[in-house]
XYZ file of C-alpha atoms in Angstrom:
256
model
C -13.539 -13.069 -2.568
C -11.447 -12.825 -0.021
C -9.204 -16.108 -0.141
C -9.382 -16.538 3.918
C -13.140 -17.018 4.321
C -13.991 -19.594 1.183
C -13.414 -22.957 1.240
C -11.434 -25.205 -1.189
C -13.879 -26.386 -3.387
C -14.567 -22.625 -3.982
C -10.849 -22.007 -4.418
C -10.727 -24.597 -7.198
C -13.011 -23.359 -9.163
C -11.266 -19.455 -8.984
C -8.152 -20.989 -10.052
C -9.479 -22.895 -12.946
C -11.524 -20.071 -14.118
C -9.154 -16.557 -12.943
C -5.262 -16.006 -12.668
C -5.415 -12.504 -10.937
C -5.003 -11.945 -7.080
C -5.087 -8.712 -5.281
C -2.302 -9.054 -2.390
C -2.742 -5.647 0.106
C 0.228 -4.881 2.195
C 0.902 -2.192 4.519
C 2.918 -1.780 7.743
C 2.581 -1.625 11.570
C 4.281 1.590 12.367
C 3.605 4.747 14.147
C 1.654 7.340 12.593
C 1.776 10.235 14.803
C -0.270 10.451 17.945
C -3.832 10.770 16.274
C -3.674 7.432 14.105
C -3.315 3.924 14.927
C 0.095 2.128 13.982
C -2.563 -0.107 11.658
C -2.908 3.004 9.951
C -0.829 1.648 6.334
C -2.092 -1.774 6.469
C -6.122 -1.014 7.373
C -5.950 1.328 4.088
C -4.254 -1.502 1.841
C -6.958 -3.762 3.212
C -9.692 -2.088 2.890
C -9.051 -0.635 -0.848
C -8.239 -4.695 -2.043
C -10.866 -6.082 -0.673
C -13.681 -3.240 -1.905
C -11.883 -3.825 -5.306
C -12.366 -7.938 -4.929
C -15.673 -6.939 -4.204
C -16.234 -4.882 -7.223
C -14.743 -7.214 -9.759
C -14.828 -10.708 -8.441
C -11.043 -11.052 -8.130
C -9.600 -12.876 -5.414
C -8.128 -11.216 -2.526
C -5.379 -12.761 -0.422
C -4.633 -12.370 3.398
C -3.110 -8.860 4.429
C 1.039 -8.523 4.934
C 0.610 -5.973 7.864
C 4.413 -5.701 8.586
C 6.748 -4.164 5.838
C 9.917 -2.637 6.066
C 9.947 0.096 8.483
C 13.121 0.889 9.952
C 13.071 4.547 9.712
C 10.432 4.789 12.331
C 11.950 2.433 14.799
C 12.280 4.866 17.440
C 8.693 5.429 18.036
C 7.448 2.698 20.313
C 5.832 -0.293 18.955
C 6.893 0.187 15.282
C 7.354 -3.457 13.948
C 9.316 -4.041 11.101
C 11.447 -6.757 8.761
C 14.604 -6.227 7.177
C 14.558 -5.292 3.722
C 15.946 -8.954 2.337
C 13.734 -10.637 4.526
C 10.501 -8.898 3.270
C 11.370 -9.149 -0.385
C 12.158 -13.355 0.179
C 8.693 -13.553 2.193
C 6.880 -11.480 -0.513
C 8.333 -13.484 -3.077
C 7.437 -17.126 -0.854
C 4.109 -16.169 -0.546
C 3.810 -14.769 -4.814
C 5.131 -18.361 -5.718
C 2.875 -19.804 -3.377
C 0.064 -18.390 -5.478
C 1.629 -19.107 -8.951
C 1.673 -22.963 -7.505
C -1.993 -22.514 -7.521
C -2.260 -21.195 -10.984
C -2.009 -17.165 -10.399
C 0.123 -15.519 -12.737
C -0.861 -11.832 -12.343
C -0.267 -10.025 -8.915
C -1.388 -6.725 -7.567
C 0.247 -5.795 -4.727
C -1.991 -3.186 -3.287
C 0.344 -1.154 -1.178
C 0.040 1.444 1.128
C 3.508 2.023 2.747
C 6.330 3.851 0.584
C 8.834 1.893 2.644
C 7.464 -1.222 0.968
C 8.538 0.468 -2.725
C 11.487 -0.107 -3.948
C 11.035 -3.650 -2.226
C 7.946 -4.678 -3.975
C 9.404 -3.726 -7.567
C 12.035 -6.175 -7.305
C 10.312 -8.921 -6.193
C 8.190 -8.166 -9.430
C 11.225 -7.877 -11.209
C 12.184 -11.221 -9.673
C 8.979 -12.912 -10.555
C 9.004 -11.238 -14.420
C 12.230 -12.812 -14.852
C 12.009 -16.319 -13.807
C 8.747 -16.041 -16.046
C 6.643 -16.958 -13.033
C 4.305 -14.425 -12.889
C 3.622 -10.221 -13.858
C 3.291 -8.742 -10.013
C 2.867 -4.981 -9.995
C 3.426 -2.778 -7.329
C 0.393 0.003 -6.984
C 0.414 2.519 -4.339
C -3.198 4.264 -3.327
C -2.237 7.820 -3.784
C 0.342 7.744 -6.604
C -2.741 6.388 -8.682
C -4.864 9.848 -7.664
C -2.184 12.346 -7.315
C -4.391 15.520 -8.478
C -6.930 14.339 -6.251
C -4.817 14.161 -3.043
C -2.955 17.704 -3.225
C -6.068 19.673 -4.324
C -7.570 18.118 -1.266
C -5.096 19.641 1.569
C -3.311 22.644 1.460
C -0.521 20.778 3.805
C -0.195 17.182 2.688
C 2.376 15.863 4.532
C 4.107 12.081 3.584
C 3.245 10.658 6.439
C 0.953 10.497 8.799
C -0.614 13.941 7.232
C -3.967 14.588 6.192
C -4.360 12.061 3.297
C -4.146 8.938 6.060
C -6.149 10.540 8.160
C -8.733 11.121 6.487
C -8.640 7.627 4.834
C -8.471 6.563 8.109
C -11.546 7.993 9.510
C -13.142 6.827 6.195
C -12.562 3.347 7.043
C -12.250 2.780 10.971
C -13.083 6.373 12.314
C -12.842 5.057 16.117
C -9.109 4.927 15.543
C -8.720 8.348 15.272
C -7.951 10.339 18.179
C -9.678 13.506 16.840
C -9.005 15.323 19.904
C -4.685 15.169 18.634
C -5.212 16.395 15.206
C -4.037 19.928 16.227
C -1.713 18.667 18.363
C 0.066 16.158 15.721
C 0.011 19.191 13.678
C 1.374 21.510 15.566
C 4.086 18.784 17.115
C 5.153 17.625 13.490
C 6.682 19.246 10.262
C 3.523 21.039 8.661
C 5.072 22.297 5.781
C 7.694 19.849 5.230
C 9.078 19.857 1.917
C 11.629 17.587 0.910
C 13.996 20.370 -0.624
C 14.104 21.520 3.540
C 15.706 18.365 4.107
C 18.938 18.328 2.007
C 21.842 19.703 1.321
C 23.287 20.208 -2.139
C 21.156 17.535 -3.278
C 21.898 15.197 -0.632
C 19.219 13.532 1.453
C 20.728 14.313 4.866
C 17.863 12.387 7.121
C 17.516 8.342 7.159
C 14.976 8.244 10.203
C 11.417 9.968 10.580
C 12.371 11.526 14.095
C 14.784 13.444 11.944
C 11.921 15.811 10.985
C 9.244 15.794 13.251
C 9.474 14.870 16.891
C 5.977 13.237 17.255
C 5.800 11.450 13.861
C 3.374 13.519 11.895
C 3.726 15.419 8.629
C 1.239 18.138 7.164
C -1.908 19.723 8.580
C -3.842 16.985 10.012
C -6.966 19.153 10.950
C -7.897 19.568 7.587
C -9.285 15.638 7.353
C -12.557 15.057 7.374
C -14.094 11.062 6.596
C -15.989 12.665 3.532
C -12.326 13.881 1.945
C -11.300 10.207 3.390
C -14.224 9.097 1.285
C -13.753 10.645 -2.125
C -9.836 9.319 -2.276
C -11.089 5.905 -1.412
C -13.707 5.886 -4.102
C -11.749 7.567 -6.589
C -8.112 5.073 -5.446
C -10.715 1.650 -5.860
C -11.488 3.457 -9.801
C -8.560 3.270 -10.320
C -7.272 -0.286 -8.967
C -10.319 -1.810 -10.264
C -9.409 -0.409 -13.877
C -5.847 -1.212 -13.549
C -7.061 -5.332 -12.536
C -9.062 -5.428 -15.634
C -6.426 -4.311 -17.568
C -3.868 -6.853 -16.279
C -6.597 -9.573 -16.645
C -7.137 -8.693 -20.136
C -3.431 -9.197 -21.193
C -2.453 -11.579 -23.034
C -0.055 -14.388 -21.860
C 2.766 -13.192 -24.100
C 2.394 -9.906 -23.143
C 3.595 -10.576 -19.998
C 6.322 -12.865 -20.455
C 10.032 -11.037 -20.571
C 11.299 -10.272 -24.419
C 13.577 -12.290 -25.920
C 17.604 -11.337 -25.957
C 17.967 -8.808 -29.200
């Protein structure tokens, strides 16, 4: 069920019987020369809508702009400051609790959002208003992701390329895949971007002139479909697990 497509009378019935909502979040930021800036929110929305369709749970509109200042040097990248993002998502979530939602899954597809969504979840948990958890699609299927690509890449790499090939193939510049690989950092390794254990970079452009990592030529729509199906299954199972929890399992434990 997609909230924005429903009449309030139908939503009223949902809120009377269910208490879980999926909130897709992504970013609008550079994803190399071959992918659209909508990559992250396309993936998040696709997964959240599919899981909602399969389970009957509510999916909200997508939060399209996230915490992305580390991509600011690339034209068109949009971002909001981290405190503003956290406050917005918290307010957005409290809006849901007003209607009776007390379980929220943040369906996230942007690494820059992770720590901030977890902080919002902590705030909502501590206040007792909701149990909100952050879910990152590729972290739910790490073995499949790693086995699918020889040179994966943490950003604008073959995993995201394959997912967009599956979801929105018309947005992928297939003729630029080799350029994305050759102009970026194919063999990216976080250890190669540290000195004595200290992270030595702040912005994406410091490591890849075109903002891309990994071997994009290894992506195919078929691989994207396999990743999408596997991640959707994980998300559906997570929703069912959360919906089955008793209310007293989701509130803060008392002081020892």
